[in-house]
Coordinates of N, CA and C in Angstrom, one line a residue:
X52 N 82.3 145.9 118.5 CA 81.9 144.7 119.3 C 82.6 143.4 118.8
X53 N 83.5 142.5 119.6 CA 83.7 141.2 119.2 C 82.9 140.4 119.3
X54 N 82.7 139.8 118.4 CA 82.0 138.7 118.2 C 82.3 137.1 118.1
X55 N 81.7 136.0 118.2 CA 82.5 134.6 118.3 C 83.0 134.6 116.9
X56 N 82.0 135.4 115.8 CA 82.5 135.3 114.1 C 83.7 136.1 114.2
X57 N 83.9 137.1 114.5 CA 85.4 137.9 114.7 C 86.9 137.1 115.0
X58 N 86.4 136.7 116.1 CA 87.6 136.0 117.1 C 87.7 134.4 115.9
X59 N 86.7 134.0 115.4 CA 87.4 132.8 114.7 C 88.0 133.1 113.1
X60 N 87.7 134.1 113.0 CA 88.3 135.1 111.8 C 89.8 135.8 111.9
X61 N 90.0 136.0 113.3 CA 91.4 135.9 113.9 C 92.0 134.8 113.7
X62 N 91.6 134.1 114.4 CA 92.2 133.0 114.8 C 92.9 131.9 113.2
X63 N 92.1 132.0 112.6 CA 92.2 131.7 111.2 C 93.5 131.9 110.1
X64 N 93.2 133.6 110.5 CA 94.1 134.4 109.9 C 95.4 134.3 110.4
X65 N 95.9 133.8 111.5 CA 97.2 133.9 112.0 C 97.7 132.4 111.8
X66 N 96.7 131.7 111.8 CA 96.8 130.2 111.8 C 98.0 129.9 110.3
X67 N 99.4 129.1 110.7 CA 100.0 128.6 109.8 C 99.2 127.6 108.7
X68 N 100.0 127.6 107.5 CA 99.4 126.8 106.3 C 99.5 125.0 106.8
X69 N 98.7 124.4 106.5 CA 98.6 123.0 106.9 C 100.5 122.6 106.5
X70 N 100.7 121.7 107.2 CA 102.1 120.8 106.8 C 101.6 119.6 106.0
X71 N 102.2 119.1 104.7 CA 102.0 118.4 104.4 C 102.4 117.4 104.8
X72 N 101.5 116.0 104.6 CA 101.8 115.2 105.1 C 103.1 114.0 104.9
X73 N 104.0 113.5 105.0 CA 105.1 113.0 104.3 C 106.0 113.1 105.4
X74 N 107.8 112.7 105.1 CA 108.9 112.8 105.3 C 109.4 114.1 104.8
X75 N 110.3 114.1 106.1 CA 111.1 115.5 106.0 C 112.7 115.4 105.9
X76 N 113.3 116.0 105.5 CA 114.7 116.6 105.3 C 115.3 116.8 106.2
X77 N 116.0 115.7 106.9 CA 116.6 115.8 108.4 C 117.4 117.3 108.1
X78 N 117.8 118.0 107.5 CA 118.3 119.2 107.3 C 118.1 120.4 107.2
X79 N 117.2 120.5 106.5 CA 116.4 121.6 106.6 C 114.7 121.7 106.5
X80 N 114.1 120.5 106.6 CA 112.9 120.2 106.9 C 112.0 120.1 106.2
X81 N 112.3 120.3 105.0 CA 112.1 120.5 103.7 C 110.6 118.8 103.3
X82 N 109.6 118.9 103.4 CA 109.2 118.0 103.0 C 109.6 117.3 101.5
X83 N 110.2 115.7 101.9 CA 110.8 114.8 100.8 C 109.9 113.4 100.3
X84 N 110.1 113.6 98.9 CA 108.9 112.0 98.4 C 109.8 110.7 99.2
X85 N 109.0 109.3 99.0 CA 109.3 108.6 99.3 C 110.4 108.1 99.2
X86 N 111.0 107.9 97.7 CA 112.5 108.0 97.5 C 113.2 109.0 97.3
X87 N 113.9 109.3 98.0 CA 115.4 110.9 98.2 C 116.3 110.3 98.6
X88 N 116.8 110.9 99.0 CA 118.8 110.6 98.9 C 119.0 110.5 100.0
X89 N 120.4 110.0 100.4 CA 120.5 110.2 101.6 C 122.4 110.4 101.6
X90 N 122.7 111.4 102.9 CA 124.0 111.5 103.4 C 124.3 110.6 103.9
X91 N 125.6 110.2 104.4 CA 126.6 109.7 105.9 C 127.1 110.9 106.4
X92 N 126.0 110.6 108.1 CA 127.1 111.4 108.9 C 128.4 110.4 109.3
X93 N 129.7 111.2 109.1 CA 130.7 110.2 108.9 C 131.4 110.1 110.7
X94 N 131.4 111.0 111.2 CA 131.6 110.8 112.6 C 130.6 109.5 113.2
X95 N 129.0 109.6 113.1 CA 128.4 109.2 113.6 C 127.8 107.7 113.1
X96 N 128.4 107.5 112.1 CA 128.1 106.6 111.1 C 126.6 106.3 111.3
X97 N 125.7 107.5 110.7 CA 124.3 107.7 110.5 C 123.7 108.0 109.7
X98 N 122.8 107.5 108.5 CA 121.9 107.8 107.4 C 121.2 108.6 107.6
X99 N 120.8 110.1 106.8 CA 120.5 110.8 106.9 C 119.4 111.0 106.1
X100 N 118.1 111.3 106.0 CA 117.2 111.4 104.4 C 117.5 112.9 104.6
X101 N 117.7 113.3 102.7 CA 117.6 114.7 102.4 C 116.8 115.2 101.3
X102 N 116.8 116.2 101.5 CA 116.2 116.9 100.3 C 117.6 116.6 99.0
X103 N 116.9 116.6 97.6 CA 117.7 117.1 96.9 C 118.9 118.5 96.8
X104 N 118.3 119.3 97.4 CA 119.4 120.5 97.3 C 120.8 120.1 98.8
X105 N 120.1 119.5 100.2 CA 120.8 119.5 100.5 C 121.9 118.1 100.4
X106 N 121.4 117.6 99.7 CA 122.5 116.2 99.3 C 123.7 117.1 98.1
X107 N 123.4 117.7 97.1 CA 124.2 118.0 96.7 C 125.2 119.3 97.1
X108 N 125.0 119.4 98.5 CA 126.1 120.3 98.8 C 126.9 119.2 99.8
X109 N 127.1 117.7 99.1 CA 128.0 116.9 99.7 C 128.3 115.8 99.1
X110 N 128.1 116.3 97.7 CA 128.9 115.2 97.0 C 130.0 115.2 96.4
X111 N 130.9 116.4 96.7 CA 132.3 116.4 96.4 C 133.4 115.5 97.4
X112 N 133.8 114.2 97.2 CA 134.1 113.2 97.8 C 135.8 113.5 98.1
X113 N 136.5 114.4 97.9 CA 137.6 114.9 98.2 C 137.5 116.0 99.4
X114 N 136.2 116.6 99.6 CA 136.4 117.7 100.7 C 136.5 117.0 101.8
X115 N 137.1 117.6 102.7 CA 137.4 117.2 104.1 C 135.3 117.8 104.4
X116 N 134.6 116.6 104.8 CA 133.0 117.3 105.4 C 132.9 116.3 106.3
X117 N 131.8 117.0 107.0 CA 131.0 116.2 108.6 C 130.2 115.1 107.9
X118 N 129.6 115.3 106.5 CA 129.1 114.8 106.2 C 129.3 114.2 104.5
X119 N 128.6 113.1 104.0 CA 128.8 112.5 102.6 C 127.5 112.1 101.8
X120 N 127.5 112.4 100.7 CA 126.3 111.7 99.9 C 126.5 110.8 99.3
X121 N 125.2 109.7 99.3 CA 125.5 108.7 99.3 C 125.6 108.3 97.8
X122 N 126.3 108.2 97.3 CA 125.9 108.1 95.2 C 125.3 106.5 95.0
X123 N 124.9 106.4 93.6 CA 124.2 105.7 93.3 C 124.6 105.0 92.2
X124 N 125.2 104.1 92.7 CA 126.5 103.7 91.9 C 126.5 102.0 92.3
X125 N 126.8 101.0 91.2 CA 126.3 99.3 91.5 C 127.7 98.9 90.5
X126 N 128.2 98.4 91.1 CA 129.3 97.3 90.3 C 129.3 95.8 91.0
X127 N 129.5 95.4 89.5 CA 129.9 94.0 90.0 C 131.6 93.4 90.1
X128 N 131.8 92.1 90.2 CA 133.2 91.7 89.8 C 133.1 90.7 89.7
X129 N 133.0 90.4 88.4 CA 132.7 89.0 88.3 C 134.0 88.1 88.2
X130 N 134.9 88.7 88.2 CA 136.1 87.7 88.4 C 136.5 87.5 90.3
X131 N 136.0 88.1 91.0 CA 136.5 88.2 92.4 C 136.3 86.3 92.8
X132 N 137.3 85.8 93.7 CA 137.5 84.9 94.0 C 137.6 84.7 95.6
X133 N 137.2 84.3 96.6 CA 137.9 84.2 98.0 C 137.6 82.4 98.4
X134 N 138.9 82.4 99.0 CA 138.8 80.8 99.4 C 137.9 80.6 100.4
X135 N 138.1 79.3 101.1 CA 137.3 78.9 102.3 C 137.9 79.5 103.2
X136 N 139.1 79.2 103.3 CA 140.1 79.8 104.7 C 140.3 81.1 104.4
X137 N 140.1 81.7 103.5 CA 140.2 82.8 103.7 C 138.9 83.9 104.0
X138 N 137.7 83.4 103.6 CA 136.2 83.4 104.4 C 136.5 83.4 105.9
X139 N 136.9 82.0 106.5 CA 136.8 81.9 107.8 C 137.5 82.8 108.4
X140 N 138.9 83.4 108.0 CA 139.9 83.9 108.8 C 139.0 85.1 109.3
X141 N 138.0 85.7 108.1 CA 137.3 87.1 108.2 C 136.9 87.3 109.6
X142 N 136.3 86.0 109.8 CA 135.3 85.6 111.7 C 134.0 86.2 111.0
X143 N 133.5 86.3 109.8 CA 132.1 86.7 109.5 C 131.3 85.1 109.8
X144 N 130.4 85.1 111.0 CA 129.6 83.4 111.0 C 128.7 83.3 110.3
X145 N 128.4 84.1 109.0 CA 127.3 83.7 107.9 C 127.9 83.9 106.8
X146 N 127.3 83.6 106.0 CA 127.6 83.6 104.3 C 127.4 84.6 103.6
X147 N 127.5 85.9 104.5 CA 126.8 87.4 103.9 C 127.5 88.1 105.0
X148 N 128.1 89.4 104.0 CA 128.7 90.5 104.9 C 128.6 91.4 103.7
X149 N 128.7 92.8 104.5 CA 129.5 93.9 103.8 C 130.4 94.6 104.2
X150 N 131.0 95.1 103.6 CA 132.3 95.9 104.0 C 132.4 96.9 103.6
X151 N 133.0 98.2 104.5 CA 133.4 99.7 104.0 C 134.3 100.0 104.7
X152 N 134.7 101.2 104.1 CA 135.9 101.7 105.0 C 135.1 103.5 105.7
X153 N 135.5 103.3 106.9 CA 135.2 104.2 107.8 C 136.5 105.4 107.9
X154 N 136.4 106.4 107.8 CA 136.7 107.2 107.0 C 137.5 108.1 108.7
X155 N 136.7 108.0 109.7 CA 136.4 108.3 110.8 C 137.9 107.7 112.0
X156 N 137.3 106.4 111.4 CA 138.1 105.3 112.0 C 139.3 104.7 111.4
X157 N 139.6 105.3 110.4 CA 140.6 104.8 109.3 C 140.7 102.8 109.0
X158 N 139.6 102.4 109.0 CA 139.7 101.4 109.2 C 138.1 100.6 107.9
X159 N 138.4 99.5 108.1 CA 137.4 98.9 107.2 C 136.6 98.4 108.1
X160 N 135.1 98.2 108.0 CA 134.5 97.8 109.4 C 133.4 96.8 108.0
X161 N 132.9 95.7 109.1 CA 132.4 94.7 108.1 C 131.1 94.3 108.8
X162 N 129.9 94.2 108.4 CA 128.6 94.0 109.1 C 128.0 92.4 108.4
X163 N 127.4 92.3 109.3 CA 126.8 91.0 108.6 C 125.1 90.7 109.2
X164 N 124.2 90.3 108.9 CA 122.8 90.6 108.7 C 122.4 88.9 110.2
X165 N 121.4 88.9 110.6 CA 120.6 88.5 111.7 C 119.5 88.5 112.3
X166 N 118.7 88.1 113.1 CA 117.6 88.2 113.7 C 117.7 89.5 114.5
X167 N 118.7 90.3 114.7 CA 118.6 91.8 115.6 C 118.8 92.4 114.8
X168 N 119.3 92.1 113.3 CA 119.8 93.5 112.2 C 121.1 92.6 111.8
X169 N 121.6 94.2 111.7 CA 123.0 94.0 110.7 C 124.0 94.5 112.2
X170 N 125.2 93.1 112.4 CA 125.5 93.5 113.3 C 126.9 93.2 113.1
X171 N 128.1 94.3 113.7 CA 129.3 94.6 113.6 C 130.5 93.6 113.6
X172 N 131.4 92.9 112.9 CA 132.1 92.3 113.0 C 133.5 93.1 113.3
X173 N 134.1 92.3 114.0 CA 135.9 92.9 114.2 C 136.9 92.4 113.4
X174 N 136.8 93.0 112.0 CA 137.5 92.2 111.0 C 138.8 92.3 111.7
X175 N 139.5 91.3 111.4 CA 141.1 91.1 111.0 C 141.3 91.7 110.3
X176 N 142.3 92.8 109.9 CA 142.7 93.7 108.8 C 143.7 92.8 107.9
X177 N 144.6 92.2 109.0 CA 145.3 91.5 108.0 C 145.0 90.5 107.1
X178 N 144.0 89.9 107.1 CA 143.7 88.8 106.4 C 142.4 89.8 105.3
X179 N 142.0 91.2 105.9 CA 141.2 91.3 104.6 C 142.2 92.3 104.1
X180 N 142.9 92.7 103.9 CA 144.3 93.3 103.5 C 144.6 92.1 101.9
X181 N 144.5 91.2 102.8 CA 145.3 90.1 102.0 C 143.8 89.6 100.1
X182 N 143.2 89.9 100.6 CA 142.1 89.7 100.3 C 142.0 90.6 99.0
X183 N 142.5 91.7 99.6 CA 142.4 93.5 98.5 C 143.6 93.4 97.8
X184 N 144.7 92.5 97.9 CA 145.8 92.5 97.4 C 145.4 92.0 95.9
X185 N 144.7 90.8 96.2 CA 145.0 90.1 94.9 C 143.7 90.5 94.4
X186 N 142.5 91.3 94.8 CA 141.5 92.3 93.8 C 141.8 93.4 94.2
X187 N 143.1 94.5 93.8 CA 143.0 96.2 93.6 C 141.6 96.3 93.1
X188 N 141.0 95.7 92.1 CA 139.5 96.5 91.3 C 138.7 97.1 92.5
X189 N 139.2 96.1 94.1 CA 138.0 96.6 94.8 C 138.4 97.8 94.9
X190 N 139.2 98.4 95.2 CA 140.0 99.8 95.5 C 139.0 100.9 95.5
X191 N 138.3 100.7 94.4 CA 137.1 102.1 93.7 C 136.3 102.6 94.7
X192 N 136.2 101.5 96.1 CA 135.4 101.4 96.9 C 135.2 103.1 97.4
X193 N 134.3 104.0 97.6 CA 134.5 105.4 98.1 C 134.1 105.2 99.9
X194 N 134.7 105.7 100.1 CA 134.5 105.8 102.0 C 133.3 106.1 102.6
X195 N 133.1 105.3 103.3 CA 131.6 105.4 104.5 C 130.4 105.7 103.5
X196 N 130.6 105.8 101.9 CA 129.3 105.5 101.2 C 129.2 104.6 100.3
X197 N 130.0 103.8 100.4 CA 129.9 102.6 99.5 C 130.0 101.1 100.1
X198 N 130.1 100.3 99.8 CA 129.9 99.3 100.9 C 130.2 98.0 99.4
X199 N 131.1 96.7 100.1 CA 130.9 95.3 99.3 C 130.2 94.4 99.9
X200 N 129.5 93.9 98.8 CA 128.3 92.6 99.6 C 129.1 91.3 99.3
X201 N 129.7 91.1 100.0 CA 130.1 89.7 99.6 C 129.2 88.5 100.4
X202 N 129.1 87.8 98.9 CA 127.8 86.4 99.5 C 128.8 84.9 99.1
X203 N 128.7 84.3 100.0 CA 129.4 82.7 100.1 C 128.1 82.0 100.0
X204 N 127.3 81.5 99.0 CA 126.6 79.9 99.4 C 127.0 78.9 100.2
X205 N 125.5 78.2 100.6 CA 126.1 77.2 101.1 C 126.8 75.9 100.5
X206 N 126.7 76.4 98.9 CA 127.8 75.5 97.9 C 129.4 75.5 98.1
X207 N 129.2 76.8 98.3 CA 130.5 77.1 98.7 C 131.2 78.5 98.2
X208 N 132.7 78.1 98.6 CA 133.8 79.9 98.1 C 133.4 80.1 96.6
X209 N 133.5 78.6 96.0 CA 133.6 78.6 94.2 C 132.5 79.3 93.8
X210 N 131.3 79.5 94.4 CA 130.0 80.5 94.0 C 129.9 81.6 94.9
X211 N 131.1 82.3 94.9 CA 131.1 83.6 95.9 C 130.7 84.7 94.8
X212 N 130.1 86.3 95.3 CA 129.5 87.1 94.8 C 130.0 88.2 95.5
X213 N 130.5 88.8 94.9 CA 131.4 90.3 95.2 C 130.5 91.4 94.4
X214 N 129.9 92.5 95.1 CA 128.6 93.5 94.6 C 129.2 95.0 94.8
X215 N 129.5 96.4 94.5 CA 129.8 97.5 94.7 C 128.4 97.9 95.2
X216 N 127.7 98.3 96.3 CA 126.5 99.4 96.4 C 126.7 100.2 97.0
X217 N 125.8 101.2 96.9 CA 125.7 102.2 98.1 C 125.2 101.6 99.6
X218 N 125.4 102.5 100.7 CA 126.1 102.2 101.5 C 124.3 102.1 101.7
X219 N 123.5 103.4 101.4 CA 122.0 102.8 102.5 C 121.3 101.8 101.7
X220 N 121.8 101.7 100.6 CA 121.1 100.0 99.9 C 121.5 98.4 100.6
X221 N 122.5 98.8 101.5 CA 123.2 97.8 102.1 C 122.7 97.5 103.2
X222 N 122.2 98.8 104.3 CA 121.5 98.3 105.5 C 119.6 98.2 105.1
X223 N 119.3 98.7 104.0 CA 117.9 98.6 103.6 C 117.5 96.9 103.6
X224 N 118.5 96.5 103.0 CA 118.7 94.9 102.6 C 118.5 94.0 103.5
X225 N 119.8 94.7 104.5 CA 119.8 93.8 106.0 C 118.8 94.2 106.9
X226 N 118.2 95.5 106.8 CA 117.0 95.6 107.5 C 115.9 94.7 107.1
X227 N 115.7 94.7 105.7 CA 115.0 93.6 105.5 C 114.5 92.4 105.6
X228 N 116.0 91.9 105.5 CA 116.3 90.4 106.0 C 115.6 90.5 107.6
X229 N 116.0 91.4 108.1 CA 115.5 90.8 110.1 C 113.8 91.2 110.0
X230 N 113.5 91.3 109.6 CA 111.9 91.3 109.2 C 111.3 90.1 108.7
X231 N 112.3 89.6 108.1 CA 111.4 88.1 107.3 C 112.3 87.2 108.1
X232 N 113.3 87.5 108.8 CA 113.9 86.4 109.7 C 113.3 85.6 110.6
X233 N 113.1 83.7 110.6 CA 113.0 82.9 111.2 C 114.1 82.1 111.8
X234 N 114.1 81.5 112.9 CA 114.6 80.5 113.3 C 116.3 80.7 113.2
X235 N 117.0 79.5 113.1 CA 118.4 79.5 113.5 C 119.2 80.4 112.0
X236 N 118.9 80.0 110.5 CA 119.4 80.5 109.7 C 118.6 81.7 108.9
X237 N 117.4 82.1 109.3 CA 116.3 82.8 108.6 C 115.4 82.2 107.8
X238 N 115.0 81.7 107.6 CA 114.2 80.3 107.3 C 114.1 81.0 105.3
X239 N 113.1 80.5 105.0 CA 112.8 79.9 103.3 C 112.7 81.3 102.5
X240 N 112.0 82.5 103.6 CA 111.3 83.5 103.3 C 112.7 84.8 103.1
X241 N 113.7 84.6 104.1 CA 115.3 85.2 103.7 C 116.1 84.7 102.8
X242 N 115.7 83.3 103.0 CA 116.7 83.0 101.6 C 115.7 83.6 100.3
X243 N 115.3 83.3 100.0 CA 114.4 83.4 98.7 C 114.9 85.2 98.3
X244 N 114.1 86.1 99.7 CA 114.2 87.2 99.6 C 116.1 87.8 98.9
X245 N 117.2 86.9 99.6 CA 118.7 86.9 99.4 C 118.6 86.9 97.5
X246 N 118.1 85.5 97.2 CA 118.3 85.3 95.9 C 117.3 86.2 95.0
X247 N 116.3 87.2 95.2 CA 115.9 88.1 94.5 C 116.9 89.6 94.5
X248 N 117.2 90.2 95.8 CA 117.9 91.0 95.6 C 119.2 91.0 94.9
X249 N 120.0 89.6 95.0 CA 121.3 89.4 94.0 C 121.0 89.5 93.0
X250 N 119.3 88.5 92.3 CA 119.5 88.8 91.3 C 119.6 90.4 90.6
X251 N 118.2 91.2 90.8 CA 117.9 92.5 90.6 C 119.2 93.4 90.6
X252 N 120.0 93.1 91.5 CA 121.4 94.3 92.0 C 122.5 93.5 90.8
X253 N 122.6 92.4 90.4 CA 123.5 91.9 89.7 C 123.0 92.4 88.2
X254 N 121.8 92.4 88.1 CA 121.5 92.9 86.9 C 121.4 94.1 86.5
X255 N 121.4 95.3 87.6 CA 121.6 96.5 87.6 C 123.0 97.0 87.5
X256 N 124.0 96.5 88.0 CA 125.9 96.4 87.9 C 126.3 96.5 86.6
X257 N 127.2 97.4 86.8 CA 128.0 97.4 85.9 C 129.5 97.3 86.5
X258 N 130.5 96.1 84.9 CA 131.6 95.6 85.7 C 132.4 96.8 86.4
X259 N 133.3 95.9 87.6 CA 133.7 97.1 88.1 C 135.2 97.9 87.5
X260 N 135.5 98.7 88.0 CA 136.7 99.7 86.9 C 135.7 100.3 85.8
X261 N 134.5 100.2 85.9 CA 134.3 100.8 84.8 C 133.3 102.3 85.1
X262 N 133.8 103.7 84.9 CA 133.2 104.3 85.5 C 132.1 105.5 84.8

């Protein structure tokens, strides 16, 4: 004879184990702590969170892959120099950009931070060409996962700040910034926020060439 105690004793028994609660492993679904890794899809230029096992089947930076891991890796250059005119020629309209090379696109693509996000500039190659001439150190730069923060005050070129990061420390940053963003420049609460992260990331750098 079935009973209601039978049938919930079924029911029970077939019933899957609770899912924990958390983030998952866009790859294999793998539940991940709050800080894990993350790939570039390089086609899609898209941040991926992973598990630890599947990040390291993509950190050999020579294979031809769909995808890249992102390393964790901070230089500085403390000799890097850029003029005023050579700022402007970039067409970046703020005093903050980063730059990478898109691996995809064979080209260097340059973002810069806003009240919508971090949004795409159409660098001039030639003039940031010109730029990489007279610093090779940037060179080290690795493709679609590394990224340069270059910061101009509004002092000016002579207090410019040249930074090596990983590539999702770069839009975490700029994601940031449009969260505390006010008004025409981001008001007191972005800048302040700007001059904590330089400091923390400058103090975390090591010079660059040095590996």
């Amino acid at each position: 004879m079935t009973t209601p105690f039978r049938v919930l004793q079924r029911i029970t028994a077939n019933r899957k184990p609770a899912v924990p609660a958390g983030e998952r492993c866009e790859m294999c679904a793998e539940t991940i702590a709050d800080e894990h890794h993350h790939v570039v899809n390089v086609e899609g230029r898209q941040l991926m969170c992973v598990c630890r096992a599947c990040y390291l089947l993509f950190i050999d930076g020579n294979a031809t892959l769909r995808y890249r891991a992102v390393p964790d890796r901070y230089l500085s250059f403390p000799d890097f120099t850029i003029s005023q005119g050579e700022w402007d020629a970039l067409d970046i309209p703020v005093g903050l950009a980063f730059f990478f090379h898109n691996s995809a696109l064979d080209r260097t693509v340059a973002f810069y931070p806003g009240p919508a996000g971090a949004t795409e500039s159409e660098l001039p190659l030639a003039e940031w060409g010109a730029v990489r001439e007279r610093h090779p150190e940037l060179d080290v730069l690795a493709a679609d996962v590394e990224a340069l923060l270059i910061r101009v005050p509004e002092r000016g070129t002579a207090e410019a700040t040249c930074l090596l990061l990983p590539i999702d420390a770069c839009y975490e940053f700029v994601g940031r910034m449009r969260t505390l963003w006010r008004g025409f420049d981001g008001g007191q609460d972005v800048h302040r926020y700007m001059d904590d992260f330089f400091a923390t990331v400058s103090a975390r750098a090591r010079p660059g060439g040095v590996r």
